[in-house]
């Protein structure tokens, strides 16, 4: 297929080629993979400033999306690539192949750098989903930081740079510019732009930005950052977001209240304890979905109201494909017990979905939220169970609401149990979006080219 870039794509390609360090915040569906590959092809074979390229991506994106994009476009056919995923033996075999681009999943990055036995001689690195490096204590962050001084060009790609607030940005930009803009140490960043928020004596649990922090941070990073929204540059299908409310019975609501207030829920076959607030919110979310894990690990079912709602939604679809996002494993088990569904995990699953062969598919946001192109298979997504992560929430929605969606309308339905933590999760997602939207707006690209 011939690639005829939109103006915004041409701008982004040029930006990558002219900036050795680039944070490219492209909204879902804007084609960040083909943009990056086009720039890399030019850097490899036009300007000759790149020689060995490493792409770090989520597993399925590394395995499926990047190779598919290289094979899709005629102007990329001369690029050679190798995909280092799978067993250690398979990864080593991939690294033995001579290729322009090495693609690896982020979980194996520390193995590549520390244990593979191959020298890290990549002068150009693309981090697909830069936001997955927001934890400065993770192995992948520390491994990449260790070799960062040897990398001459680095491109960070993401549509959700600060899904949990401004604190996320430090680690991401520490990798990109080695601390030039936001400081070399997280303590320095916190002291400069934040003040303690929730605390217990000397123990600080969270921080909140100082009044000037957002503008100051955006100014600091603006010279290496561009941002683009899909709604600014594409004719996107209409997005309809709705809630399908279900109501607990009086007895179920009483049990829910018992767990919330006492942290202990008495059950016929044992008891469930929530030792702290984090565990409690997880257990409340499980209960809102209709089942909960007992301390023994067994699944205790409480209601089928969300399953009934999902049945109504599937029936009202009248044969149109429905994609269902679940969060807990027992959600998947219960959905499977009621409906004939197929989980999208393998390349064949994704191909069959996009070919219209799967009437009802299920996905987990953590494993299928990034980079997968699912828009050809349907236009209805149902959230059976919600996630606290704005990044996973937005990325999962963008599997259907993106460029290439043939339907005029994409419907995102949230099955929400009334008067439960479900309502709080939705509000939290909306509140987190405000900070991220401000970041994207502050560094939005000037497309006057």
mmCIF file with all atom_site columns, C-alpha atoms in Angstrom, residues 307-390:
data_model
loop_
_atom_site.group_PDB
_atom_site.id
_atom_site.type_symbol
_atom_site.label_atom_id
_atom_site.label_alt_id
_atom_site.label_comp_id
_atom_site.label_asym_id
_atom_site.label_entity_id
_atom_site.label_seq_id
_atom_site.pdbx_PDB_ins_code
_atom_site.Cartn_x
_atom_site.Cartn_y
_atom_site.Cartn_z
_atom_site.occupancy
_atom_site.B_iso_or_equiv
_atom_site.pdbx_formal_charge
_atom_site.auth_seq_id
_atom_site.auth_comp_id
_atom_site.auth_asym_id
_atom_site.auth_atom_id
_atom_site.pdbx_PDB_model_num
ATOM 1  C CA . UNK A 1 307 ? -24.191 -10.713 33.421 1.00 0.00 ? 307 UNK A CA 1
ATOM 2  C CA . UNK A 1 308 ? -27.877 -10.036 32.850 1.00 0.00 ? 308 UNK A CA 1
ATOM 3  C CA . UNK A 1 309 ? -27.040 -6.545  31.619 1.00 0.00 ? 309 UNK A CA 1
ATOM 4  C CA . UNK A 1 310 ? -24.389 -7.917  29.275 1.00 0.00 ? 310 UNK A CA 1
ATOM 5  C CA . UNK A 1 311 ? -26.950 -10.379 27.913 1.00 0.00 ? 311 UNK A CA 1
ATOM 6  C CA . UNK A 1 312 ? -29.316 -7.495  27.192 1.00 0.00 ? 312 UNK A CA 1
ATOM 7  C CA . UNK A 1 313 ? -26.555 -5.561  25.430 1.00 0.00 ? 313 UNK A CA 1
ATOM 8  C CA . UNK A 1 314 ? -25.511 -8.535  23.294 1.00 0.00 ? 314 UNK A CA 1
ATOM 9  C CA . UNK A 1 315 ? -29.110 -9.236  22.317 1.00 0.00 ? 315 UNK A CA 1
ATOM 10 C CA . UNK A 1 316 ? -29.739 -5.587  21.420 1.00 0.00 ? 316 UNK A CA 1
ATOM 11 C CA . UNK A 1 317 ? -26.670 -5.642  19.175 1.00 0.00 ? 317 UNK A CA 1
ATOM 12 C CA . UNK A 1 318 ? -28.683 -7.912  16.832 1.00 0.00 ? 318 UNK A CA 1
ATOM 13 C CA . UNK A 1 319 ? -25.696 -9.916  15.676 1.00 0.00 ? 319 UNK A CA 1
ATOM 14 C CA . UNK A 1 320 ? -23.234 -7.042  15.468 1.00 0.00 ? 320 UNK A CA 1
ATOM 15 C CA . UNK A 1 321 ? -19.883 -7.935  17.092 1.00 0.00 ? 321 UNK A CA 1
ATOM 16 C CA . UNK A 1 322 ? -19.399 -6.907  20.708 1.00 0.00 ? 322 UNK A CA 1
ATOM 17 C CA . UNK A 1 323 ? -16.058 -6.471  22.459 1.00 0.00 ? 323 UNK A CA 1
ATOM 18 C CA . UNK A 1 324 ? -16.126 -6.916  26.254 1.00 0.00 ? 324 UNK A CA 1
ATOM 19 C CA . UNK A 1 325 ? -13.433 -5.606  28.597 1.00 0.00 ? 325 UNK A CA 1
ATOM 20 C CA . UNK A 1 326 ? -13.079 -7.485  31.894 1.00 0.00 ? 326 UNK A CA 1
ATOM 21 C CA . UNK A 1 327 ? -10.771 -6.864  34.860 1.00 0.00 ? 327 UNK A CA 1
ATOM 22 C CA . UNK A 1 328 ? -10.831 -9.813  37.282 1.00 0.00 ? 328 UNK A CA 1
ATOM 23 C CA . UNK A 1 329 ? -10.219 -13.399 36.259 1.00 0.00 ? 329 UNK A CA 1
ATOM 24 C CA . UNK A 1 330 ? -13.495 -14.457 37.819 1.00 0.00 ? 330 UNK A CA 1
ATOM 25 C CA . UNK A 1 331 ? -15.223 -11.909 35.554 1.00 0.00 ? 331 UNK A CA 1
ATOM 26 C CA . UNK A 1 332 ? -13.893 -13.860 32.581 1.00 0.00 ? 332 UNK A CA 1
ATOM 27 C CA . UNK A 1 333 ? -14.879 -17.209 34.096 1.00 0.00 ? 333 UNK A CA 1
ATOM 28 C CA . UNK A 1 334 ? -18.433 -16.041 34.768 1.00 0.00 ? 334 UNK A CA 1
ATOM 29 C CA . UNK A 1 335 ? -18.793 -14.430 31.333 1.00 0.00 ? 335 UNK A CA 1
ATOM 30 C CA . UNK A 1 336 ? -17.625 -17.663 29.716 1.00 0.00 ? 336 UNK A CA 1
ATOM 31 C CA . UNK A 1 337 ? -20.097 -19.687 31.744 1.00 0.00 ? 337 UNK A CA 1
ATOM 32 C CA . UNK A 1 338 ? -22.981 -17.611 30.387 1.00 0.00 ? 338 UNK A CA 1
ATOM 33 C CA . UNK A 1 339 ? -21.886 -16.717 26.846 1.00 0.00 ? 339 UNK A CA 1
ATOM 34 C CA . UNK A 1 340 ? -20.017 -18.204 23.907 1.00 0.00 ? 340 UNK A CA 1
ATOM 35 C CA . UNK A 1 341 ? -17.044 -15.838 23.835 1.00 0.00 ? 341 UNK A CA 1
ATOM 36 C CA . UNK A 1 342 ? -13.443 -15.869 22.659 1.00 0.00 ? 342 UNK A CA 1
ATOM 37 C CA . UNK A 1 343 ? -10.585 -14.062 24.355 1.00 0.00 ? 343 UNK A CA 1
ATOM 38 C CA . UNK A 1 344 ? -8.337  -12.038 22.062 1.00 0.00 ? 344 UNK A CA 1
ATOM 39 C CA . UNK A 1 345 ? -4.846  -13.235 22.898 1.00 0.00 ? 345 UNK A CA 1
ATOM 40 C CA . UNK A 1 346 ? -3.099  -14.609 19.807 1.00 0.00 ? 346 UNK A CA 1
ATOM 41 C CA . UNK A 1 347 ? -2.452  -13.151 16.376 1.00 0.00 ? 347 UNK A CA 1
ATOM 42 C CA . UNK A 1 348 ? -5.089  -15.519 14.948 1.00 0.00 ? 348 UNK A CA 1
ATOM 43 C CA . UNK A 1 349 ? -7.650  -14.270 17.473 1.00 0.00 ? 349 UNK A CA 1
ATOM 44 C CA . UNK A 1 350 ? -7.053  -10.699 16.342 1.00 0.00 ? 350 UNK A CA 1
ATOM 45 C CA . UNK A 1 351 ? -7.223  -11.645 12.658 1.00 0.00 ? 351 UNK A CA 1
ATOM 46 C CA . UNK A 1 352 ? -10.468 -13.559 13.181 1.00 0.00 ? 352 UNK A CA 1
ATOM 47 C CA . UNK A 1 353 ? -11.995 -10.660 15.102 1.00 0.00 ? 353 UNK A CA 1
ATOM 48 C CA . UNK A 1 354 ? -11.108 -8.175  12.365 1.00 0.00 ? 354 UNK A CA 1
ATOM 49 C CA . UNK A 1 355 ? -12.524 -10.608 9.800  1.00 0.00 ? 355 UNK A CA 1
ATOM 50 C CA . UNK A 1 356 ? -15.888 -10.627 11.548 1.00 0.00 ? 356 UNK A CA 1
ATOM 51 C CA . UNK A 1 357 ? -15.627 -14.255 12.664 1.00 0.00 ? 357 UNK A CA 1
ATOM 52 C CA . UNK A 1 358 ? -16.104 -13.598 16.406 1.00 0.00 ? 358 UNK A CA 1
ATOM 53 C CA . UNK A 1 359 ? -19.542 -12.359 17.520 1.00 0.00 ? 359 UNK A CA 1
ATOM 54 C CA . UNK A 1 360 ? -18.505 -11.703 21.133 1.00 0.00 ? 360 UNK A CA 1
ATOM 55 C CA . UNK A 1 361 ? -14.864 -11.216 22.102 1.00 0.00 ? 361 UNK A CA 1
ATOM 56 C CA . UNK A 1 362 ? -13.315 -10.454 25.485 1.00 0.00 ? 362 UNK A CA 1
ATOM 57 C CA . UNK A 1 363 ? -10.087 -8.623  26.279 1.00 0.00 ? 363 UNK A CA 1
ATOM 58 C CA . UNK A 1 364 ? -8.161  -7.629  29.367 1.00 0.00 ? 364 UNK A CA 1
ATOM 59 C CA . UNK A 1 365 ? -7.018  -3.985  29.211 1.00 0.00 ? 365 UNK A CA 1
ATOM 60 C CA . UNK A 1 366 ? -3.586  -4.737  30.672 1.00 0.00 ? 366 UNK A CA 1
ATOM 61 C CA . UNK A 1 367 ? -2.730  -7.203  27.905 1.00 0.00 ? 367 UNK A CA 1
ATOM 62 C CA . UNK A 1 368 ? -4.638  -5.769  24.963 1.00 0.00 ? 368 UNK A CA 1
ATOM 63 C CA . UNK A 1 369 ? -4.886  -2.073  25.731 1.00 0.00 ? 369 UNK A CA 1
ATOM 64 C CA . UNK A 1 370 ? -1.966  -0.816  23.667 1.00 0.00 ? 370 UNK A CA 1
ATOM 65 C CA . UNK A 1 371 ? -1.434  -0.756  19.959 1.00 0.00 ? 371 UNK A CA 1
ATOM 66 C CA . UNK A 1 372 ? -3.800  -3.466  18.738 1.00 0.00 ? 372 UNK A CA 1
ATOM 67 C CA . UNK A 1 373 ? -5.880  -2.583  15.696 1.00 0.00 ? 373 UNK A CA 1
ATOM 68 C CA . UNK A 1 374 ? -9.340  -3.998  16.364 1.00 0.00 ? 374 UNK A CA 1
ATOM 69 C CA . UNK A 1 375 ? -11.459 -1.374  14.615 1.00 0.00 ? 375 UNK A CA 1
ATOM 70 C CA . UNK A 1 376 ? -12.268 -3.603  11.622 1.00 0.00 ? 376 UNK A CA 1
ATOM 71 C CA . UNK A 1 377 ? -14.064 -6.152  13.783 1.00 0.00 ? 377 UNK A CA 1
ATOM 72 C CA . UNK A 1 378 ? -16.720 -4.047  15.473 1.00 0.00 ? 378 UNK A CA 1
ATOM 73 C CA . UNK A 1 379 ? -17.776 -0.725  16.942 1.00 0.00 ? 379 UNK A CA 1
ATOM 74 C CA . UNK A 1 380 ? -19.235 -1.639  20.352 1.00 0.00 ? 380 UNK A CA 1
ATOM 75 C CA . UNK A 1 381 ? -17.132 -1.967  23.509 1.00 0.00 ? 381 UNK A CA 1
ATOM 76 C CA . UNK A 1 382 ? -18.649 -2.955  26.837 1.00 0.00 ? 382 UNK A CA 1
ATOM 77 C CA . UNK A 1 383 ? -16.817 -2.376  30.115 1.00 0.00 ? 383 UNK A CA 1
ATOM 78 C CA . UNK A 1 384 ? -17.959 -5.260  32.334 1.00 0.00 ? 384 UNK A CA 1
ATOM 79 C CA . UNK A 1 385 ? -15.494 -4.195  35.029 1.00 0.00 ? 385 UNK A CA 1
ATOM 80 C CA . UNK A 1 386 ? -13.715 -0.858  35.201 1.00 0.00 ? 386 UNK A CA 1
ATOM 81 C CA . UNK A 1 387 ? -10.034 -0.087  35.792 1.00 0.00 ? 387 UNK A CA 1
ATOM 82 C CA . UNK A 1 388 ? -8.549  2.729   37.851 1.00 0.00 ? 388 UNK A CA 1
ATOM 83 C CA . UNK A 1 389 ? -5.928  3.273   35.140 1.00 0.00 ? 389 UNK A CA 1
ATOM 84 C CA . UNK A 1 390 ? -6.804  6.135   32.803 1.00 0.00 ? 390 UNK A CA 1
#
